[in-house]
Short mmCIF file of C-alpha atoms in Angstrom, two decimals:
data_model
loop_
_atom_site.label_atom_id
_atom_site.label_comp_id
_atom_site.label_asym_id
_atom_site.label_seq_id
_atom_site.Cartn_x
_atom_site.Cartn_y
_atom_site.Cartn_z
CA SER A 1 -2.93 23.75 -11.22
CA LEU A 2 -4.15 20.17 -12.02
CA PRO A 3 -1.09 19.34 -14.24
CA ALA A 4 1.30 20.45 -11.13
CA LYS A 5 -0.94 18.29 -8.64
CA LEU A 6 -0.69 15.37 -10.88
CA ILE A 7 3.13 15.52 -11.30
CA ASN A 8 3.97 16.43 -7.60
CA GLY A 9 1.80 13.11 -6.60
CA GLY A 10 3.55 11.01 -9.18
CA ILE A 11 7.05 12.21 -8.03
CA ALA A 12 6.37 11.91 -4.26
CA GLY A 13 4.96 8.37 -4.96
CA LEU A 14 7.85 7.23 -6.82
CA ILE A 15 10.35 8.58 -4.35
CA GLY A 16 8.34 7.08 -1.56
CA VAL A 17 7.98 3.74 -2.95
CA THR A 18 11.62 3.07 -3.74
CA CYS A 19 12.49 3.99 -0.10
CA VAL A 20 10.10 1.87 1.70
CA PHE A 21 9.28 -1.27 -0.46
CA PRO A 22 11.33 -3.79 1.37
CA ILE A 23 9.31 -3.11 4.56
CA ASP A 24 6.18 -3.49 2.38
CA LEU A 25 7.21 -6.86 1.10
CA ALA A 26 7.78 -7.92 4.63
CA LYS A 27 4.28 -6.77 5.81
CA THR A 28 2.82 -8.67 2.93
CA ARG A 29 4.48 -11.96 3.60
CA LEU A 30 4.07 -11.74 7.65
CA GLN A 31 0.00 -11.07 6.94
CA ASN A 32 -0.12 -13.87 4.58
CA GLN A 33 1.35 -16.29 7.22
CA GLN A 34 -1.14 -18.80 8.93
CA ASN A 35 -0.66 -20.67 12.07
CA GLY A 36 1.36 -23.75 11.83
CA GLN A 37 2.94 -22.43 8.65
CA ARG A 38 5.11 -19.77 9.77
CA MET A 39 8.44 -18.86 7.82
CA TYR A 40 9.14 -15.55 9.48
CA SER A 41 9.13 -14.21 13.11
CA SER A 42 9.46 -10.78 12.57
CA MET A 43 10.20 -8.11 9.88
CA SER A 44 13.89 -8.14 10.41
CA ASP A 45 13.82 -12.02 10.24
CA CYS A 46 11.82 -11.84 7.06
CA LEU A 47 14.27 -9.47 5.44
CA ILE A 48 17.36 -11.47 6.45
CA LYS A 49 15.95 -14.65 4.81
CA THR A 50 14.70 -13.07 1.75
CA ILE A 51 18.18 -11.65 1.26
CA ARG A 52 19.96 -15.11 1.96
CA SER A 53 17.20 -17.01 -0.38
CA GLU A 54 16.52 -14.47 -3.09
CA GLY A 55 19.65 -11.99 -2.95
CA TYR A 56 19.18 -8.15 -2.21
CA PHE A 57 16.78 -7.68 -5.29
CA GLY A 58 14.57 -10.08 -3.70
CA MET A 59 13.41 -7.59 -1.37
CA TYR A 60 12.04 -5.61 -4.47
CA ARG A 61 9.92 -8.25 -6.01
CA GLY A 62 6.92 -6.49 -7.29
CA ALA A 63 8.50 -3.16 -7.06
CA ALA A 64 8.13 -2.60 -10.86
CA VAL A 65 4.38 -2.89 -10.61
CA ASN A 66 4.18 -0.42 -7.99
CA LEU A 67 6.38 2.05 -9.36
CA THR A 68 4.68 1.87 -12.70
CA LEU A 69 1.22 2.44 -11.10
CA VAL A 70 2.03 4.42 -8.03
CA THR A 71 2.41 7.59 -9.93
CA PRO A 72 -1.48 7.51 -11.24
CA GLU A 73 -2.44 6.04 -7.76
CA LYS A 74 -0.96 8.90 -5.88
CA ALA A 75 -1.84 11.51 -8.35
CA ILE A 76 -5.49 10.60 -8.13
CA LYS A 77 -5.47 10.37 -4.30
CA LEU A 78 -3.81 13.68 -3.67
CA ALA A 79 -5.49 15.72 -6.47
CA ALA A 80 -8.86 14.19 -5.59
CA ASN A 81 -8.37 15.24 -1.94
CA ASP A 82 -7.60 18.72 -3.06
CA PHE A 83 -10.46 18.73 -5.60
CA PHE A 84 -13.24 17.57 -3.08
CA ARG A 85 -11.77 19.92 -0.41
CA HIS A 86 -12.15 22.91 -2.80
CA HIS A 87 -15.79 22.05 -3.79
CA LEU A 88 -16.80 21.39 0.03
CA SER A 89 -15.48 24.65 1.18
CA LYS A 90 -17.61 27.61 1.48
CA ASP A 91 -16.49 30.99 -0.01
CA GLY A 92 -12.93 30.02 1.29
CA LYS A 93 -13.97 29.38 4.73
CA LYS A 94 -12.28 26.75 6.88
CA LEU A 95 -13.60 23.32 6.24
CA THR A 96 -15.51 21.54 9.24
CA LEU A 97 -14.10 18.17 10.40
CA LEU A 98 -17.03 16.44 8.66
CA ARG A 99 -16.43 17.90 5.39
CA GLU A 100 -12.61 17.11 5.74
CA MET A 101 -13.66 13.53 6.19
CA LEU A 102 -16.01 13.59 3.16
CA ALA A 103 -13.18 14.76 1.15
CA GLY A 104 -10.93 12.14 2.45
CA CYS A 105 -13.73 9.46 1.67
CA GLY A 106 -14.03 10.85 -1.95
CA ALA A 107 -10.10 10.63 -2.54
CA GLY A 108 -10.22 7.02 -0.99
CA THR A 109 -12.94 5.85 -3.18
CA CYS A 110 -11.20 7.37 -6.57
CA GLN A 111 -7.92 5.91 -5.80
CA VAL A 112 -8.98 2.02 -5.96
CA ILE A 113 -9.40 2.44 -9.62
CA VAL A 114 -5.66 2.07 -9.78
CA THR A 115 -4.86 0.68 -6.40
CA THR A 116 -6.70 -2.60 -6.60
CA PRO A 117 -5.17 -3.88 -9.61
CA MET A 118 -1.82 -2.58 -8.46
CA GLU A 119 -2.08 -4.28 -4.98
CA MET A 120 -3.48 -7.55 -6.70
CA LEU A 121 -0.26 -7.95 -8.89
CA LYS A 122 2.01 -6.74 -6.31
CA ILE A 123 0.75 -9.35 -3.67
CA GLN A 124 1.25 -12.07 -6.10
CA LEU A 125 4.95 -11.29 -6.58
CA GLN A 126 5.94 -10.38 -3.06
CA ASP A 127 4.53 -13.50 -1.65
CA ALA A 128 5.96 -15.89 -4.30
CA GLY A 129 9.17 -16.10 -2.27
CA ARG A 130 7.39 -17.07 1.01
CA ILE A 131 5.47 -19.88 -0.75
CA ALA A 132 8.75 -21.14 -2.69
CA ALA A 133 10.53 -21.17 0.64
CA GLN A 134 7.70 -23.23 2.24
CA LYS A 135 7.77 -25.78 -0.29
CA LYS A 136 11.49 -26.03 -0.15
CA LEU A 137 11.40 -26.54 3.44
CA MET A 138 8.53 -29.24 2.87
CA ALA A 139 10.76 -31.06 0.36
CA ALA A 140 13.87 -30.89 2.68
CA GLN A 141 11.55 -32.52 5.58
CA LEU A 142 10.45 -35.38 3.27
CA SER A 143 13.80 -35.99 1.95
CA ALA A 144 15.07 -36.30 5.53
CA THR A 145 12.46 -38.90 6.18
CA ALA A 146 11.70 -40.74 2.91
CA GLY A 147 15.14 -40.50 1.10
CA ALA A 148 16.38 -38.26 -1.82
CA ALA A 149 13.75 -35.89 -3.30
CA GLU A 150 13.94 -33.88 -6.37
CA PRO A 151 14.75 -30.19 -5.45
CA VAL A 152 11.98 -27.41 -5.95
CA VAL A 153 12.78 -25.16 -8.45
CA GLU A 154 10.79 -21.97 -8.21
CA ALA A 155 9.19 -20.76 -11.34
CA ARG A 156 9.62 -16.95 -11.65
CA THR A 157 6.54 -15.23 -12.76
CA THR A 158 5.89 -11.75 -14.00
CA ALA A 159 3.25 -9.17 -13.62
CA THR A 160 2.61 -9.52 -17.37
CA GLN A 161 2.02 -13.12 -17.02
CA ILE A 162 -0.33 -12.96 -14.40
CA THR A 163 -2.16 -10.14 -15.79
CA ARG A 164 -2.55 -12.12 -18.96
CA GLU A 165 -3.82 -15.09 -17.18
CA LEU A 166 -6.31 -13.33 -15.17
CA LEU A 167 -7.84 -11.31 -18.38
CA ARG A 168 -8.03 -14.77 -20.10
CA SER A 169 -9.70 -16.64 -17.24
CA LYS A 170 -11.85 -13.81 -15.49
CA GLY A 171 -11.57 -10.92 -17.78
CA ILE A 172 -11.15 -7.37 -16.17
CA ALA A 173 -12.83 -8.45 -13.12
CA GLY A 174 -10.11 -10.72 -12.42
CA LEU A 175 -7.70 -7.71 -11.80
CA TYR A 176 -10.21 -6.35 -9.48
CA LYS A 177 -10.56 -9.32 -7.05
CA GLY A 178 -10.73 -7.79 -3.48
CA LEU A 179 -12.16 -4.60 -4.64
CA GLY A 180 -14.66 -4.52 -1.69
CA ALA A 181 -11.83 -5.25 0.83
CA THR A 182 -9.58 -2.37 -0.91
CA LEU A 183 -12.49 0.15 -0.55
CA LEU A 184 -13.04 -1.21 3.18
CA ARG A 185 -9.17 -0.24 3.81
CA ASP A 186 -8.80 2.94 1.44
CA VAL A 187 -11.80 4.91 2.16
CA PRO A 188 -11.44 4.71 6.09
CA PHE A 189 -7.73 5.14 5.75
CA SER A 190 -8.45 8.56 3.68
CA ILE A 191 -11.17 9.63 6.08
CA VAL A 192 -8.58 9.29 8.92
CA TYR A 193 -5.48 10.40 7.20
CA PHE A 194 -6.30 13.70 5.34
CA PRO A 195 -8.26 15.61 8.14
CA LEU A 196 -5.53 14.51 10.68
CA PHE A 197 -2.60 15.79 8.33
CA ALA A 198 -4.45 18.79 7.47
CA ASN A 199 -4.87 19.90 11.05
CA LEU A 200 -1.57 18.81 12.30
CA ASN A 201 0.12 20.68 9.27
CA LYS A 202 -1.65 23.77 10.21
CA LEU A 203 -0.12 23.78 13.81
CA GLY A 204 3.15 24.62 11.99
CA GLN A 205 1.74 27.43 9.97
CA LYS A 206 2.63 30.78 11.26
CA ASP A 207 0.35 32.60 8.76
CA PRO A 208 -2.70 30.82 7.16
CA ASP A 209 -1.50 32.21 3.87
CA VAL A 210 1.98 30.71 4.20
CA LYS A 211 3.25 27.03 3.86
CA ALA A 212 4.32 25.14 6.82
CA PRO A 213 8.01 24.39 6.77
CA PHE A 214 8.94 21.11 5.11
CA TYR A 215 9.88 19.38 8.08
CA VAL A 216 6.33 20.15 9.55
CA SER A 217 4.92 18.83 6.40
CA PHE A 218 6.98 15.62 6.86
CA LEU A 219 6.35 14.90 10.30
CA SER A 220 2.59 15.54 9.91
CA GLY A 221 2.61 13.03 7.03
CA CYS A 222 4.51 10.65 8.96
CA VAL A 223 2.24 10.96 12.22
CA ALA A 224 -1.05 10.88 10.07
CA GLY A 225 -0.09 8.09 7.92
CA SER A 226 1.21 5.63 10.66
CA THR A 227 -2.08 6.35 12.84
CA ALA A 228 -4.11 5.73 9.82
CA ALA A 229 -2.22 2.57 8.81
CA VAL A 230 -2.59 1.05 12.23
CA ALA A 231 -6.26 1.86 12.40
CA VAL A 232 -7.20 0.07 9.21
CA ASN A 233 -4.76 -2.92 9.46
CA PRO A 234 -7.44 -5.63 9.99
CA CYS A 235 -8.96 -4.52 6.69
CA ASP A 236 -5.31 -4.73 5.16
CA VAL A 237 -4.94 -8.10 6.39
CA ILE A 238 -8.23 -9.29 5.03
CA LYS A 239 -7.40 -7.39 1.47
CA THR A 240 -4.08 -9.27 1.35
CA ARG A 241 -5.49 -12.87 2.04
CA LEU A 242 -8.23 -12.31 -0.15
CA GLN A 243 -6.16 -11.09 -3.18
CA SER A 244 -3.46 -13.86 -2.68
CA LEU A 245 -4.15 -16.21 -5.78
CA GLN A 246 -1.60 -18.90 -4.58
CA ARG A 247 -1.59 -20.56 -0.97
CA GLY A 248 1.02 -22.25 1.05
CA VAL A 249 0.66 -25.86 2.23
CA ASN A 250 -2.59 -26.32 4.07
CA GLU A 251 -3.38 -22.89 4.24
CA ASP A 252 -6.99 -21.69 4.21
CA THR A 253 -8.91 -20.18 1.18
CA TYR A 254 -11.53 -17.60 1.45
CA SER A 255 -14.91 -16.69 -0.28
CA GLY A 256 -15.40 -13.36 0.66
CA ILE A 257 -14.89 -10.72 3.34
CA LEU A 258 -17.00 -12.24 6.02
CA ASP A 259 -15.62 -15.65 5.37
CA CYS A 260 -12.02 -14.42 5.65
CA THR A 261 -12.76 -12.46 9.03
CA LYS A 262 -14.47 -15.50 10.55
CA LYS A 263 -11.92 -17.82 9.63
CA ILE A 264 -9.00 -15.63 10.94
CA TRP A 265 -10.98 -14.83 14.22
CA GLN A 266 -11.63 -18.54 14.97
CA LYS A 267 -8.05 -20.07 13.76
CA GLU A 268 -5.63 -17.27 14.37
CA GLY A 269 -7.22 -15.17 16.98
CA PRO A 270 -8.08 -11.13 17.17
CA SER A 271 -4.17 -10.50 17.03
CA ALA A 272 -3.88 -12.03 13.67
CA PHE A 273 -5.69 -8.83 12.59
CA PHE A 274 -2.78 -6.77 13.48
CA LYS A 275 -0.24 -8.80 11.55
CA GLY A 276 2.27 -6.74 9.89
CA ALA A 277 0.93 -3.38 11.46
CA TYR A 278 4.08 -2.05 12.66
CA CYS A 279 5.47 -2.88 9.17
CA ARG A 280 2.71 -1.12 7.61
CA ALA A 281 3.26 1.98 10.03
CA LEU A 282 6.89 1.92 8.96
CA VAL A 283 5.90 1.55 5.29
CA ILE A 284 3.24 4.37 5.26
CA ALA A 285 4.82 7.14 7.61
CA PRO A 286 7.88 7.88 5.50
CA LEU A 287 5.83 7.15 2.48
CA PHE A 288 3.22 9.85 3.11
CA GLY A 289 5.96 11.92 4.80
CA ILE A 290 8.00 12.07 1.71
CA ALA A 291 4.71 12.43 -0.52
CA GLN A 292 3.54 15.30 1.36
CA VAL A 293 6.83 17.20 1.36
CA VAL A 294 7.14 16.68 -2.22
CA TYR A 295 3.67 17.63 -2.93
CA PHE A 296 3.85 21.00 -0.64
CA ILE A 297 7.22 22.06 -1.83
CA GLY A 298 5.77 21.92 -5.47
CA ILE A 299 8.36 20.31 -7.53
CA ALA A 300 6.13 20.62 -10.58
CA GLU A 301 5.59 24.16 -10.42
CA PHE A 302 9.42 24.45 -10.79
CA LEU A 303 9.49 21.86 -13.76
CA LEU A 304 6.48 23.46 -15.57
CA ASP A 305 7.99 26.90 -15.19
CA LEU A 306 10.99 25.66 -17.05
CA LEU A 307 8.61 24.80 -20.15
CA PRO A 308 8.72 27.78 -22.83
CA LYS A 309 5.19 28.36 -22.74
CA HIS A 310 5.31 28.80 -18.84
CA ARG A 311 8.17 31.36 -19.21
CA ALA A 312 5.99 32.91 -22.07
#
């Protein structure tokens, strides 16, 4: 049922995000680094420096936004894929690869309604520590050459403050900055992920009418998720750069997708489009593995069965 699908998707998203959020924070900070302004050399270096400068909970900056919005985001994505697969199937026959891709395309398009504002706010909060650390480093260098300087105090901003400012200055469109880049990432991701997962998961089904074991769903979600994540990483780098409202010292600004692509290619080279790719694979693999296990186990059905109306 639709309520069960929505609950399953929401629970899956909450569990998954909680497990992998620190890696996602490292991905955002690595992707936003530009040549000459590098604070972190790798994912582990980023996480170690984050803990040292911001404490353990510094790795979860922006998590509240994700935990609040991931439930509708995952619910929409998983339920929309099921919806489109159901309506694209003919008389219960097996879907062709093209129809599976169309269903994934529809799911990816629907989810950006929630994904774009969520990513927009999350990126500002995740990257704030990198920018603050960069300013402190610059201040330390200046004080070493020009005498004592005033310490840089990081002003902690919240998602609520950012939302209010964007709504005040740019209206609802402010929360949808980078919508085109988000579509460019999420639609191809869903086109790759959902058909690949469905076909991998079928390999573990002994009977078409019986669900695959949970470990098959988990591994299928991990493989399909990491494959799709790496495939669309260039789009994710562009999206992250476009949605960042604050820049570090001497970092480029971008006017759109083409301008961002051109500047990254010319100034940082083709390899820059795969910054944070392994982080993104490490985030997406368990995130979707967990999501698919929860979704296919059907926790929601169990919860709904506990309600009196369902027992009746």
